[in-house]
PDB file of C-alpha atoms and ligand atoms in Angstrom:
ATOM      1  CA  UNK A   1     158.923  20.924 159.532  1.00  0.00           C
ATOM      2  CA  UNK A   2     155.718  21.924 157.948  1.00  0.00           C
ATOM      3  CA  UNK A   3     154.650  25.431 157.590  1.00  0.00           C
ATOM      4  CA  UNK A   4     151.259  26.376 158.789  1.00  0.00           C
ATOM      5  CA  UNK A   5     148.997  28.617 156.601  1.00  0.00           C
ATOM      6  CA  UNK A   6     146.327  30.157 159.020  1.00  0.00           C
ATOM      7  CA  UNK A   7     145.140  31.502 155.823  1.00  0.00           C
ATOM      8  CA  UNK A   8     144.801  28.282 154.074  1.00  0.00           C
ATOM      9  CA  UNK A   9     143.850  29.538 150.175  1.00  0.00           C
ATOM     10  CA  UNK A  10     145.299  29.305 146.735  1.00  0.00           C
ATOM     11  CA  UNK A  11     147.058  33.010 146.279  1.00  0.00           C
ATOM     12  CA  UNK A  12     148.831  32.770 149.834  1.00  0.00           C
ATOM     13  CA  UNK A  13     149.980  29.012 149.305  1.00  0.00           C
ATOM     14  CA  UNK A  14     151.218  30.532 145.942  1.00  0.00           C
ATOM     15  CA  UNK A  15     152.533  33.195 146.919  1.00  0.00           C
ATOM     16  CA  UNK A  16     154.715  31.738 149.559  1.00  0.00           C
ATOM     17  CA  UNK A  17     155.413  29.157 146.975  1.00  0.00           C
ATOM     18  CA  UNK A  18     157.573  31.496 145.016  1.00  0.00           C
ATOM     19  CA  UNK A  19     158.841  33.880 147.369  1.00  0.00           C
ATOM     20  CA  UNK A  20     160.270  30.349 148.791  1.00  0.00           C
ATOM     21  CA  UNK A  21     161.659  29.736 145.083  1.00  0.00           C
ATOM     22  CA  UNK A  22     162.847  33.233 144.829  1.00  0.00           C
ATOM     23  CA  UNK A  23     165.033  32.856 148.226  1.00  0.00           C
ATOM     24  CA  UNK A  24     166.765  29.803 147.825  1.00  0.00           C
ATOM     25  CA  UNK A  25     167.665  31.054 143.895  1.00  0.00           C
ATOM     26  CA  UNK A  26     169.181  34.340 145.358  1.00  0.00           C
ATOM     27  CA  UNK A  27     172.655  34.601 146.446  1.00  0.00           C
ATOM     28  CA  UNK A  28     171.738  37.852 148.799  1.00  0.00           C
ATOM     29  CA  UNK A  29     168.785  39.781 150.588  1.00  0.00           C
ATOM     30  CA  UNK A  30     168.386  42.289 148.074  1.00  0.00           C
ATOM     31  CA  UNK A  31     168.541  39.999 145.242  1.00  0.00           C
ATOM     32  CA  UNK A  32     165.890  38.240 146.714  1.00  0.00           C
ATOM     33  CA  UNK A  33     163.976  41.553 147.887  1.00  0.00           C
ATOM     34  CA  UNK A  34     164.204  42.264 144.447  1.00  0.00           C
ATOM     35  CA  UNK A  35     163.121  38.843 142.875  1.00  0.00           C
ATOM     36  CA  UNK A  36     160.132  39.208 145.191  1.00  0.00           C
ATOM     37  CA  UNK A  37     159.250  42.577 144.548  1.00  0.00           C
ATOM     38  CA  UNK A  38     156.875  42.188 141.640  1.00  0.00           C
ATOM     39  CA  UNK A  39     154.731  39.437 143.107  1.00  0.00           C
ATOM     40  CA  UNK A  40     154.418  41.740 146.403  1.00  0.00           C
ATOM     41  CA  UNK A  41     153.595  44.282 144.408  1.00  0.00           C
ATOM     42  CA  UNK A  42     150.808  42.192 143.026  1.00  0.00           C
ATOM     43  CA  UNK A  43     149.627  41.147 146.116  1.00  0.00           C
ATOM     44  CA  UNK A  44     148.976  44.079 147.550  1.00  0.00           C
ATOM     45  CA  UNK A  45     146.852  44.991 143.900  1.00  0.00           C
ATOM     46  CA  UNK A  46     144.335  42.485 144.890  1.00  0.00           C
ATOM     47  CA  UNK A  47     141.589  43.581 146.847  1.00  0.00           C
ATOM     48  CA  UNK A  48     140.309  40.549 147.170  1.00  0.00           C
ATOM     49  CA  UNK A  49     142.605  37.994 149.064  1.00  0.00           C
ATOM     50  CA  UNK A  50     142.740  39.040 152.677  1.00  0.00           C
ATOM     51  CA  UNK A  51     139.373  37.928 154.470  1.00  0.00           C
ATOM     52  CA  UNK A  52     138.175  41.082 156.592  1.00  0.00           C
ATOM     53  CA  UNK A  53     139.393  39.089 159.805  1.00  0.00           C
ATOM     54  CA  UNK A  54     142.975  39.785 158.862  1.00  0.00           C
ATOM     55  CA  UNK A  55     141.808  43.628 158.480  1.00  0.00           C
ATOM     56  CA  UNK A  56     140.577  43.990 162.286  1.00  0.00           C
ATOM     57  CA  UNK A  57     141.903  45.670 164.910  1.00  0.00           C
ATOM     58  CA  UNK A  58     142.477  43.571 168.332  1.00  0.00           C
ATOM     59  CA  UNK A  59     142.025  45.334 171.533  1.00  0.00           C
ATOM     60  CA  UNK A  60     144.477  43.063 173.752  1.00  0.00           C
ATOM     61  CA  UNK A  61     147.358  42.937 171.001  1.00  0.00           C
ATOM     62  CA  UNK A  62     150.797  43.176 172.357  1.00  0.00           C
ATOM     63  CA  UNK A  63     151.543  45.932 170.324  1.00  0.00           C
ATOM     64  CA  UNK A  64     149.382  47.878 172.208  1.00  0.00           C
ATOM     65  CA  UNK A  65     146.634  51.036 170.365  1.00  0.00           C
ATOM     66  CA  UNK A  66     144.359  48.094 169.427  1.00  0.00           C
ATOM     67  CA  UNK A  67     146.839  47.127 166.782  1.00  0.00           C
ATOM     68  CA  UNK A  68     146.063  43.224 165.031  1.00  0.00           C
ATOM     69  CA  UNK A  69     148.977  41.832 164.171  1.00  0.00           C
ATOM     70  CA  UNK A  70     147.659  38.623 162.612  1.00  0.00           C
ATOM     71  CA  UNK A  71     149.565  35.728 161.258  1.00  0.00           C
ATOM     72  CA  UNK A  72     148.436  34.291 157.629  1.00  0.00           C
ATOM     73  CA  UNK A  73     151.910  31.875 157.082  1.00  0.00           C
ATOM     74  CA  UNK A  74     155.015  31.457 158.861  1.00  0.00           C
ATOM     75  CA  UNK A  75     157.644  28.682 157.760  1.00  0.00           C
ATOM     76  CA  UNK A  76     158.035  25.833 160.093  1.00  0.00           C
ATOM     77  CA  UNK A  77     161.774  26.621 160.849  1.00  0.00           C
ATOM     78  CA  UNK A  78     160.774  30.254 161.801  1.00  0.00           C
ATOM     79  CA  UNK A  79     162.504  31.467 158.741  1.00  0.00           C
ATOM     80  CA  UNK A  80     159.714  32.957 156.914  1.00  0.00           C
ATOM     81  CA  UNK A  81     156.388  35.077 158.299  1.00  0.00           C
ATOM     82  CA  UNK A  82     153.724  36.549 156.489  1.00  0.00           C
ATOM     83  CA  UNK A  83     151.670  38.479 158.487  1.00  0.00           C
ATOM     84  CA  UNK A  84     149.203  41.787 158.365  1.00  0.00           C
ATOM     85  CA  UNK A  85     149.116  44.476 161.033  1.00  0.00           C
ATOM     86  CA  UNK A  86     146.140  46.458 161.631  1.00  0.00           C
ATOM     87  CA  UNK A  87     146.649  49.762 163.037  1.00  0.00           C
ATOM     88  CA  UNK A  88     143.616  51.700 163.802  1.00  0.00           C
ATOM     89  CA  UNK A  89     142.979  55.388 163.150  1.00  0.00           C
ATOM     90  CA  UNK A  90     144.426  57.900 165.418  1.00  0.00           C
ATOM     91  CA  UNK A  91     146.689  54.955 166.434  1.00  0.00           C
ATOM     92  CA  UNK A  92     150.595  54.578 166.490  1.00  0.00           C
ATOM     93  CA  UNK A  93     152.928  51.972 167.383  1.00  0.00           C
ATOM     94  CA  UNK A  94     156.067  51.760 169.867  1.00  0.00           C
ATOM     95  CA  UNK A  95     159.373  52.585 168.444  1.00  0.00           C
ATOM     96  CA  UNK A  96     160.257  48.835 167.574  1.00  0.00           C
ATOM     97  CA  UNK A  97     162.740  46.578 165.230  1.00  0.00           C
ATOM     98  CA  UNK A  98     162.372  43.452 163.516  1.00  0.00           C
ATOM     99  CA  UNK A  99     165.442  41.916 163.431  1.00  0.00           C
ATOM    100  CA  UNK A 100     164.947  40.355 159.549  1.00  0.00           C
ATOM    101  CA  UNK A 101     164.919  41.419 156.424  1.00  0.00           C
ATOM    102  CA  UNK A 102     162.252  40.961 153.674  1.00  0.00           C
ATOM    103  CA  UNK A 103     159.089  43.418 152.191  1.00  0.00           C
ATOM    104  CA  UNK A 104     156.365  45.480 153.709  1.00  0.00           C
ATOM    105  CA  UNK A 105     153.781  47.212 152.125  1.00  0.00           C
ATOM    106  CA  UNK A 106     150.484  49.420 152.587  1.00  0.00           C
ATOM    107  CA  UNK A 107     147.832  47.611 151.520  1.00  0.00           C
ATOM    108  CA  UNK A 108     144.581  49.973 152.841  1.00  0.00           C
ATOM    109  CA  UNK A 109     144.674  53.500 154.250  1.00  0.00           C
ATOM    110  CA  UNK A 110     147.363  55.444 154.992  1.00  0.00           C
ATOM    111  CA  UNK A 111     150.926  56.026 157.581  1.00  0.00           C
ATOM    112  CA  UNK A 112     153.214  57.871 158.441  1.00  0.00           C
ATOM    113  CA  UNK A 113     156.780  56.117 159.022  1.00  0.00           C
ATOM    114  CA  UNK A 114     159.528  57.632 160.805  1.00  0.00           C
ATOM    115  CA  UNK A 115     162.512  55.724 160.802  1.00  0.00           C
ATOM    116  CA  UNK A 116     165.355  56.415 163.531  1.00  0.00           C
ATOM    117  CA  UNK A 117     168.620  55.392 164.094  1.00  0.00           C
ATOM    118  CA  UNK A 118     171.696  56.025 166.533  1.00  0.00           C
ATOM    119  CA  UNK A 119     173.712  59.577 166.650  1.00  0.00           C
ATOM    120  CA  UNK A 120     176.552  59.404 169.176  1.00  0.00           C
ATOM    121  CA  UNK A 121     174.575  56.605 170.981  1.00  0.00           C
ATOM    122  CA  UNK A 122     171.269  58.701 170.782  1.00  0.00           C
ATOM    123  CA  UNK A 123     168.362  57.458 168.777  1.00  0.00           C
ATOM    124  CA  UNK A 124     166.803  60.091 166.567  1.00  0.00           C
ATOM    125  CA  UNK A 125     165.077  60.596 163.814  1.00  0.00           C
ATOM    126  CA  UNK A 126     166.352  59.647 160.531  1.00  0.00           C
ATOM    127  CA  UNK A 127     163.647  59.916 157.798  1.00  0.00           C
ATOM    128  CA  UNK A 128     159.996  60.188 157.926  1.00  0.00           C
ATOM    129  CA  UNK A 129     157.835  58.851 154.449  1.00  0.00           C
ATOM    130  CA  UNK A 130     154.264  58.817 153.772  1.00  0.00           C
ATOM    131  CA  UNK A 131     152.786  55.590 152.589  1.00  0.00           C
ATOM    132  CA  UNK A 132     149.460  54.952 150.410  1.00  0.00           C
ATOM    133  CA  UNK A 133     147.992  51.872 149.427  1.00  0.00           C
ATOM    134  CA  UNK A 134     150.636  50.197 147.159  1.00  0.00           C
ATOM    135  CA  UNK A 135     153.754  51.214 148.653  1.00  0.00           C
ATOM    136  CA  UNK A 136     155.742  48.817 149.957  1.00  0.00           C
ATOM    137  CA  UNK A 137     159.404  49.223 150.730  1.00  0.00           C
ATOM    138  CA  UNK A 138     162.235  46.066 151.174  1.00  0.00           C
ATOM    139  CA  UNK A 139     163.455  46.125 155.234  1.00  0.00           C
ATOM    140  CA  UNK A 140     167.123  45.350 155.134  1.00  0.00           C
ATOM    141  CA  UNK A 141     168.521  45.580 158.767  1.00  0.00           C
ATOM    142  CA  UNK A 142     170.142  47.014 160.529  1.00  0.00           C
ATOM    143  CA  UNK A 143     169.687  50.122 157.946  1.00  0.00           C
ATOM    144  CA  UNK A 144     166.092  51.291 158.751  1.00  0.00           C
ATOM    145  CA  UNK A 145     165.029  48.546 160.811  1.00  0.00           C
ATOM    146  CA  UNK A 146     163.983  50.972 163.874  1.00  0.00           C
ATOM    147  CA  UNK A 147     160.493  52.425 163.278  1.00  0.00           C
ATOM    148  CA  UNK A 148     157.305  53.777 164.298  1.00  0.00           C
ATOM    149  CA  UNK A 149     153.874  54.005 162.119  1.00  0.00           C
ATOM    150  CA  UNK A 150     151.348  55.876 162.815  1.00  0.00           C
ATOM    151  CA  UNK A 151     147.993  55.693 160.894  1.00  0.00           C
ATOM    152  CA  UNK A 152     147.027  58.858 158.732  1.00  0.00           C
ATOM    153  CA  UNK A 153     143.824  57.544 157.075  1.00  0.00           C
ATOM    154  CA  UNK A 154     139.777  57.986 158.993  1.00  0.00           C
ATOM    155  CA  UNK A 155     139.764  54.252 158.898  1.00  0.00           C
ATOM    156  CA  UNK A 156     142.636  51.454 159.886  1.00  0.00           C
ATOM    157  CA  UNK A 157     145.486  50.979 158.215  1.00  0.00           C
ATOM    158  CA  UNK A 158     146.748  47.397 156.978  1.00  0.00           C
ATOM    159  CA  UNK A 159     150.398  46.634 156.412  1.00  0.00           C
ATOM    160  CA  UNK A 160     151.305  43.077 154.802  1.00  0.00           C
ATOM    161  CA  UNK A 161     154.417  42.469 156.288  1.00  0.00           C
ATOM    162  CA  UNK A 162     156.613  39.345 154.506  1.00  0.00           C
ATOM    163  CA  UNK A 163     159.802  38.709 156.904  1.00  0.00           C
ATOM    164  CA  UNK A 164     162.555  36.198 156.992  1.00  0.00           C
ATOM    165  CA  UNK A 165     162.026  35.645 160.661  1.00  0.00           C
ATOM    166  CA  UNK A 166     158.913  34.259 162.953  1.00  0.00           C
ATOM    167  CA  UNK A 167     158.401  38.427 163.882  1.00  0.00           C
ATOM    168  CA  UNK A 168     155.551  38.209 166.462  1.00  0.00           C
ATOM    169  CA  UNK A 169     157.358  35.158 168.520  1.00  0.00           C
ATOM    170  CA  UNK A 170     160.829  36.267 168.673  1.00  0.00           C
ATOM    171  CA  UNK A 171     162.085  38.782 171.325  1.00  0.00           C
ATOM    172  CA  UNK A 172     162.678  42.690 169.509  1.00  0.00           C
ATOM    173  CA  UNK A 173     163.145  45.412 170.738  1.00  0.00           C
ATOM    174  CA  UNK A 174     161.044  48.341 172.184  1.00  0.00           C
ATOM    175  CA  UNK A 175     162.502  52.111 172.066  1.00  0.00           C
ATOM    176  CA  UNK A 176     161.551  54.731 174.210  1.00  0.00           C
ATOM    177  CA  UNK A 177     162.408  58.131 173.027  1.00  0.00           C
ATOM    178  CA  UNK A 178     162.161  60.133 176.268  1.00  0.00           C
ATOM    179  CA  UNK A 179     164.023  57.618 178.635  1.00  0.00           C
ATOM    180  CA  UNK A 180     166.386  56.024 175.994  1.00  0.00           C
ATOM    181  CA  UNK A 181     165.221  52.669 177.576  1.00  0.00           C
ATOM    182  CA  UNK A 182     165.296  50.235 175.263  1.00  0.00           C
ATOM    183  CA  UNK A 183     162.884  46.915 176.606  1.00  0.00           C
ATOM    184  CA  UNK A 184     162.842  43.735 175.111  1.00  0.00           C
ATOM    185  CA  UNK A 185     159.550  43.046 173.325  1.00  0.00           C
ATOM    186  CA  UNK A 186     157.700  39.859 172.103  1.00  0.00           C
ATOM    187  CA  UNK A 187     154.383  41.219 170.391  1.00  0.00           C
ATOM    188  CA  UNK A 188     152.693  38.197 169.810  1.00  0.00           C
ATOM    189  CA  UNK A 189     149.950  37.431 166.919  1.00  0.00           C
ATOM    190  CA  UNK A 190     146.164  37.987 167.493  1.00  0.00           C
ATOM    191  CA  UNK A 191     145.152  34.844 166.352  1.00  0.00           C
ATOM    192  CA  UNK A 192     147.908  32.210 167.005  1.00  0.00           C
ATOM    193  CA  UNK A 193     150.376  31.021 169.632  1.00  0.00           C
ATOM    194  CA  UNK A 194     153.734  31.305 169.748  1.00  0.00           C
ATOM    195  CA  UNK A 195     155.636  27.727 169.358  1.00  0.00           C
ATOM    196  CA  UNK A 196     156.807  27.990 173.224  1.00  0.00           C
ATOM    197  CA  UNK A 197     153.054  28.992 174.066  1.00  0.00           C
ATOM    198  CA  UNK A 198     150.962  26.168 172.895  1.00  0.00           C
TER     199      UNK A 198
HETATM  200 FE1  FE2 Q 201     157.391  47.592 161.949  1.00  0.00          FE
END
């Protein structure tokens, strides 16, 4: 199956290119977290590559806040997404999973992440870190996989998410901290379908 590049331009094709190179030559997650890391790293350098489209908030998201959660590549097995979420200022979203490992970084403004996990069957929180443009962190679940950001910066924050799963089609999970409810969630992308959608 073909992937499908919504952003169709030379630096995502080759990025994707060798992150796919640098998956199939690793024997683990974290050796290929860390075989990725330094062309992340470099993505997130250039201010250039992500059109200001990808860098917009979107009122209706699933997500909720306004938060864009816009696709830019995913793999046409569902094995591979790379995506950006927008979170506006004075916004934060749900307690949520992902269910995959790979990289996520800060690529303009600022969050706040606080990162919980189960205590005797409670969910609380674990760690809390700030993040700046440039940060980015490798997501190996289930150790830190449950989250919440929450935008520090006057202006929106953009996260470049790169995750070894189809994230915005596949049903997650939703925590809520007062109830301990925890509700399936599908968030959806801004600007595409998901497969069972179209
Ligand atoms: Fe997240």
């Amino acid at each position: 199956m073909e992937g499908e590049f919504v952003l169709d331009t030379h630096v995502v094709r080759a990025f994707v290119s060798d992150v796919e190179q640098a998956i199939a030559g690793s024997s683990s997650p974290e050796a290929a977290c860390d075989a990725i890391r330094p062309r992340f790293s470099e993505l997130l350098a250039d201010p250039d590559w992500l059109p200001a489209a990808f860098q917009a908030d979107a009122p209706e998201s699933g997500m909720g806040g306004g938060i864009g959660q816009w696709l830019l590549y995913r793999a046409g097995d569902g094995s591979l997404s790379l995506f950006s979420l927008v979170v506006p200022a004075g916004s934060q979203t749900p307690i949520h999973d992902h269910l995959a490992w790979g990289l996520v970084g800060l690529y303009r403004g600022t969050q706040d992440e606080e990162i919980y996990a189960y205590m005797d069957g409670e969910l609380v929180p674990s760690e809390r870190r700030a993040l700046g443009p440039g940060d980015f962190y490798a997501l190996i679940p289930p150790q830190d996989d449950i989250h919440r950001v929450r935008t520090t910066s006057a202006t929106a924050s953009v996260s470049i998410h790169l995750l070894t799963n189809d994230t915005g089609c596949i049903w997650r999970h939703a925590y809520d901290l007062a109830t301990g409810d925890v509700t399936p969630f599908r968030s959806g992308y801004a600007n595409v379908d998901c497969p069972d959608q179209s």
